[in-house]
XYZ file of C-alpha atoms in Angstrom:
299
model
C -49.507 -19.530 44.399
C -46.506 -17.220 44.364
C -46.333 -17.244 40.562
C -49.478 -15.082 40.509
C -48.159 -12.621 43.109
C -48.881 -8.972 42.411
C -48.846 -5.812 44.507
C -46.705 -4.919 47.487
C -44.862 -7.629 49.407
C -43.469 -5.657 52.305
C -39.965 -6.561 53.421
C -40.795 -6.522 57.113
C -38.471 -5.410 59.885
C -37.563 -7.529 62.876
C -38.328 -5.412 65.960
C -36.127 -5.478 69.052
C -36.584 -3.936 72.472
C -34.090 -1.513 74.033
C -31.968 -4.415 75.302
C -31.793 -6.017 71.853
C -34.265 -8.839 72.535
C -36.770 -9.788 69.834
C -39.979 -7.816 70.453
C -42.660 -10.247 69.318
C -45.497 -7.968 70.461
C -44.329 -5.259 68.065
C -44.780 -7.730 65.207
C -48.527 -7.523 65.894
C -48.523 -3.731 65.528
C -46.204 -3.906 62.528
C -48.513 -6.260 60.643
C -51.501 -4.031 61.435
C -49.516 -1.023 60.183
C -48.478 -2.750 56.971
C -51.985 -4.086 56.280
C -53.520 -0.672 56.891
C -51.192 0.787 54.289
C -51.827 -1.663 51.486
C -49.591 -4.712 51.921
C -50.492 -7.631 49.650
C -48.069 -9.938 51.442
C -44.962 -10.020 53.606
C -41.353 -11.078 53.267
C -39.675 -11.746 56.591
C -36.160 -12.643 57.686
C -34.539 -11.032 54.688
C -31.327 -9.030 54.654
C -32.892 -5.848 56.055
C -34.876 -7.988 58.507
C -31.563 -8.670 60.281
C -32.026 -12.416 59.843
C -28.308 -13.046 60.212
C -28.391 -11.715 63.783
C -31.020 -14.166 65.043
C -30.674 -17.573 66.613
C -32.478 -20.461 64.949
C -35.167 -20.402 67.633
C -35.622 -16.621 67.354
C -35.984 -16.918 63.577
C -38.661 -19.580 64.002
C -40.542 -17.444 66.528
C -40.418 -14.363 64.285
C -41.658 -16.318 61.271
C -44.427 -17.934 63.317
C -45.650 -14.622 64.729
C -45.747 -12.977 61.287
C -47.652 -15.918 59.808
C -50.159 -15.875 62.673
C -50.699 -12.109 62.463
C -50.934 -11.999 58.666
C -54.347 -13.698 58.853
C -54.308 -15.148 55.379
C -52.003 -12.743 53.576
C -49.040 -14.660 52.124
C -45.810 -14.655 54.105
C -42.523 -15.491 52.392
C -39.721 -16.470 54.764
C -36.045 -15.963 53.966
C -34.169 -19.214 54.557
C -30.846 -18.531 52.803
C -28.015 -20.306 54.568
C -24.588 -21.622 53.504
C -25.605 -24.887 55.178
C -28.106 -26.765 53.018
C -28.937 -28.938 56.010
C -30.026 -25.888 58.004
C -31.746 -24.341 54.980
C -33.841 -27.437 54.356
C -34.708 -27.904 58.035
C -35.860 -24.304 58.448
C -37.774 -24.438 55.159
C -39.739 -27.442 56.366
C -40.441 -25.749 59.695
C -41.821 -22.519 58.230
C -43.878 -24.307 55.601
C -45.427 -26.396 58.383
C -46.209 -23.113 60.183
C -48.150 -21.894 57.143
C -45.667 -19.872 55.092
C -46.598 -19.236 51.459
C -43.052 -20.021 50.403
C -39.382 -19.479 51.089
C -36.786 -17.124 49.647
C -33.333 -18.402 48.700
C -30.266 -16.513 47.487
C -27.128 -18.353 46.382
C -24.388 -18.400 49.035
C -21.165 -16.459 48.607
C -18.390 -18.424 46.953
C -20.248 -19.761 43.925
C -18.201 -18.585 40.956
C -19.474 -20.344 37.846
C -22.851 -21.136 36.288
C -22.122 -24.811 36.928
C -21.565 -24.088 40.630
C -24.897 -22.261 40.858
C -26.822 -24.917 38.934
C -25.377 -27.681 41.108
C -26.155 -25.759 44.311
C -29.806 -25.195 43.434
C -30.129 -28.753 42.147
C -29.140 -30.011 45.596
C -31.236 -27.373 47.379
C -34.407 -28.353 45.528
C -33.687 -32.034 46.036
C -33.952 -31.245 49.753
C -36.937 -28.835 49.581
C -38.797 -30.443 46.696
C -42.176 -28.887 45.840
C -41.615 -25.892 48.143
C -42.759 -22.624 46.490
C -39.608 -20.552 46.228
C -38.558 -16.967 45.613
C -35.219 -16.820 43.819
C -33.424 -13.761 45.173
C -31.070 -12.100 42.692
C -29.187 -9.640 44.908
C -25.474 -9.813 44.074
C -24.655 -6.780 46.240
C -25.479 -8.911 49.295
C -24.862 -12.461 48.052
C -21.673 -11.666 46.078
C -22.961 -14.043 43.394
C -23.876 -12.821 39.904
C -26.613 -14.658 37.997
C -27.088 -13.882 34.313
C -30.486 -13.783 32.617
C -29.816 -17.037 30.679
C -28.785 -18.742 33.920
C -31.928 -17.620 35.739
C -34.059 -18.862 32.829
C -32.214 -22.186 33.009
C -32.910 -22.466 36.737
C -36.604 -21.716 36.158
C -36.804 -24.347 33.417
C -35.186 -26.951 35.657
C -37.033 -26.229 38.883
C -40.801 -25.776 39.056
C -40.329 -24.738 42.677
C -39.154 -21.295 41.512
C -42.372 -19.300 41.275
C -41.132 -15.762 41.878
C -37.966 -13.804 41.175
C -36.916 -11.030 43.523
C -34.911 -8.985 41.077
C -32.543 -6.467 42.655
C -29.441 -6.614 40.557
C -28.130 -3.298 39.229
C -28.702 -2.080 36.599
C -32.120 -3.667 37.007
C -34.361 -2.320 34.233
C -33.020 -4.127 31.175
C -32.642 -7.284 33.246
C -36.348 -7.167 34.185
C -37.320 -6.757 30.532
C -35.103 -9.647 29.435
C -36.280 -11.910 32.246
C -39.933 -11.250 31.431
C -39.442 -11.745 27.681
C -37.692 -15.091 28.041
C -39.855 -16.860 30.616
C -41.211 -20.225 29.514
C -43.984 -20.168 32.142
C -45.653 -17.672 34.447
C -43.199 -16.522 37.121
C -43.839 -13.364 39.128
C -41.170 -10.671 39.250
C -41.019 -8.418 42.292
C -38.264 -5.885 42.830
C -36.122 -4.748 45.743
C -33.438 -2.075 46.075
C -35.641 -0.202 48.546
C -38.092 0.542 45.691
C -35.758 3.276 44.461
C -36.702 2.607 40.830
C -40.291 1.426 41.327
C -42.197 3.338 38.589
C -39.617 2.401 35.961
C -39.563 -1.217 37.123
C -43.342 -1.437 36.807
C -43.080 -0.081 33.260
C -40.617 -2.842 32.468
C -43.010 -5.598 33.544
C -42.440 -6.049 37.264
C -45.471 -7.236 39.236
C -44.773 -4.929 42.175
C -42.195 -4.211 44.846
C -40.796 -6.567 47.444
C -39.298 -3.786 49.487
C -39.392 -1.980 52.790
C -40.118 1.703 53.395
C -41.320 3.625 56.431
C -44.261 4.919 54.364
C -45.531 1.683 52.789
C -48.656 3.495 51.589
C -46.492 5.094 48.904
C -45.562 1.675 47.546
C -49.165 0.497 47.405
C -50.527 3.763 45.992
C -47.899 3.968 43.248
C -48.631 0.354 42.333
C -52.399 1.002 42.183
C -52.021 4.175 40.108
C -49.696 2.425 37.696
C -52.025 -0.571 37.396
C -54.849 1.835 36.517
C -52.762 3.371 33.745
C -52.319 6.663 35.628
C -48.597 6.745 35.033
C -47.986 10.477 35.478
C -49.838 10.475 38.793
C -47.816 7.471 39.931
C -44.583 9.283 39.053
C -45.690 12.489 40.773
C -46.584 10.656 43.978
C -43.323 8.701 43.952
C -41.339 11.935 43.561
C -42.836 13.385 46.761
C -41.389 10.542 48.835
C -38.067 10.219 46.994
C -35.849 12.237 49.422
C -36.807 10.037 52.386
C -36.794 6.868 50.264
C -33.266 7.688 49.135
C -32.214 8.356 52.737
C -33.433 4.902 53.768
C -31.529 3.236 50.921
C -28.128 3.420 52.615
C -27.733 -0.191 53.665
C -28.113 -1.122 57.316
C -27.726 2.525 58.311
C -30.818 3.268 56.209
C -32.691 0.449 57.929
C -31.887 2.116 61.244
C -33.370 5.375 59.933
C -36.432 3.481 58.673
C -36.997 1.907 62.067
C -36.811 5.341 63.701
C -39.465 6.760 61.371
C -41.672 3.723 61.946
C -41.274 4.138 65.692
C -42.473 7.714 65.355
C -45.448 6.515 63.325
C -46.426 4.026 66.054
C -45.634 0.874 64.086
C -43.003 -0.390 66.543
C -42.113 0.481 70.136
C -38.344 0.796 69.683
C -36.039 1.602 66.754
C -33.317 -0.724 68.042
C -30.939 -2.429 65.624
C -29.326 -5.536 67.038
C -25.540 -5.417 67.458
C -23.582 -5.155 65.237
C -25.692 -2.344 63.882
C -25.644 1.441 63.582
C -26.954 3.851 66.173
C -28.343 7.179 65.021
C -26.599 10.350 66.181
C -28.248 13.608 67.186
C -27.342 14.940 63.748
C -28.939 11.907 62.073
C -32.144 12.418 64.050
C -32.210 16.070 63.016
C -31.964 15.080 59.362
C -34.864 12.667 59.801
C -36.881 15.445 61.461
C -36.315 17.688 58.467
C -37.065 15.022 55.843
C -40.276 13.905 57.536
C -41.435 17.484 58.100
C -40.857 18.369 54.457
C -42.618 15.198 53.332
C -45.671 15.874 55.489
C -45.848 19.457 54.190
C -45.780 18.281 50.572
C -48.426 15.653 51.287
C -50.550 18.314 52.954
C -50.434 20.418 49.815
């Protein structure tokens, strides 16, 4: 059940070949890479997974391959769509494939609490009993959800088992969400894990984030869970320059893919058009950041 989720739910990339076609074979190596470095589960077809650039059939194939390769680890599939008909159809498809649940963010254009409540009321009428991650990411969705509204949604809809909290500022919101829950709902955090140690202190159950060194996410989580807070902070600080570099929207995702290509996780660092392409200067910066990181880890 997603309401008991803890640990690192990796926001997985969608790999493409040099021509921009979905590279399903690289999903196999990606899952192995993520598992080797401590993934507790996967979130696929999210914002940084370039879901909006895929056809319906490509999205189904990507979800299916991740579910097959995960070999029992939970896979959450992003199904957000302005069309509730398409959202409900894709939700049914991925649940039939074996997904642990779906992730839904409100569509742009919802302006009032009443709008949001009515939207999710209709959504859950169509995907009744489907374990759901409620994604609170107003930077991408352009929809702001207050803490009282999120609590109201949770009270109305048992389907909501996990909150992906990535509003900013996030820390007080995590504390208020946790304090006001009427039942057990997991809270995982996004924002590229930029605030991970502080979020864990505030009651988050782990990150739902992507990073080219996912072992940092899992190690910081384990140290924090063991009460070794200073060690968790010290380890996090070593990776912070590269983590920050990868936090620059889709450009940062392009940098992340390049680092993961170098680490053997994927064959190509391609972003599907429209998407950024790294310059020679960008690649030099990545060289320097990775070299400095490896030196610090060596010490």
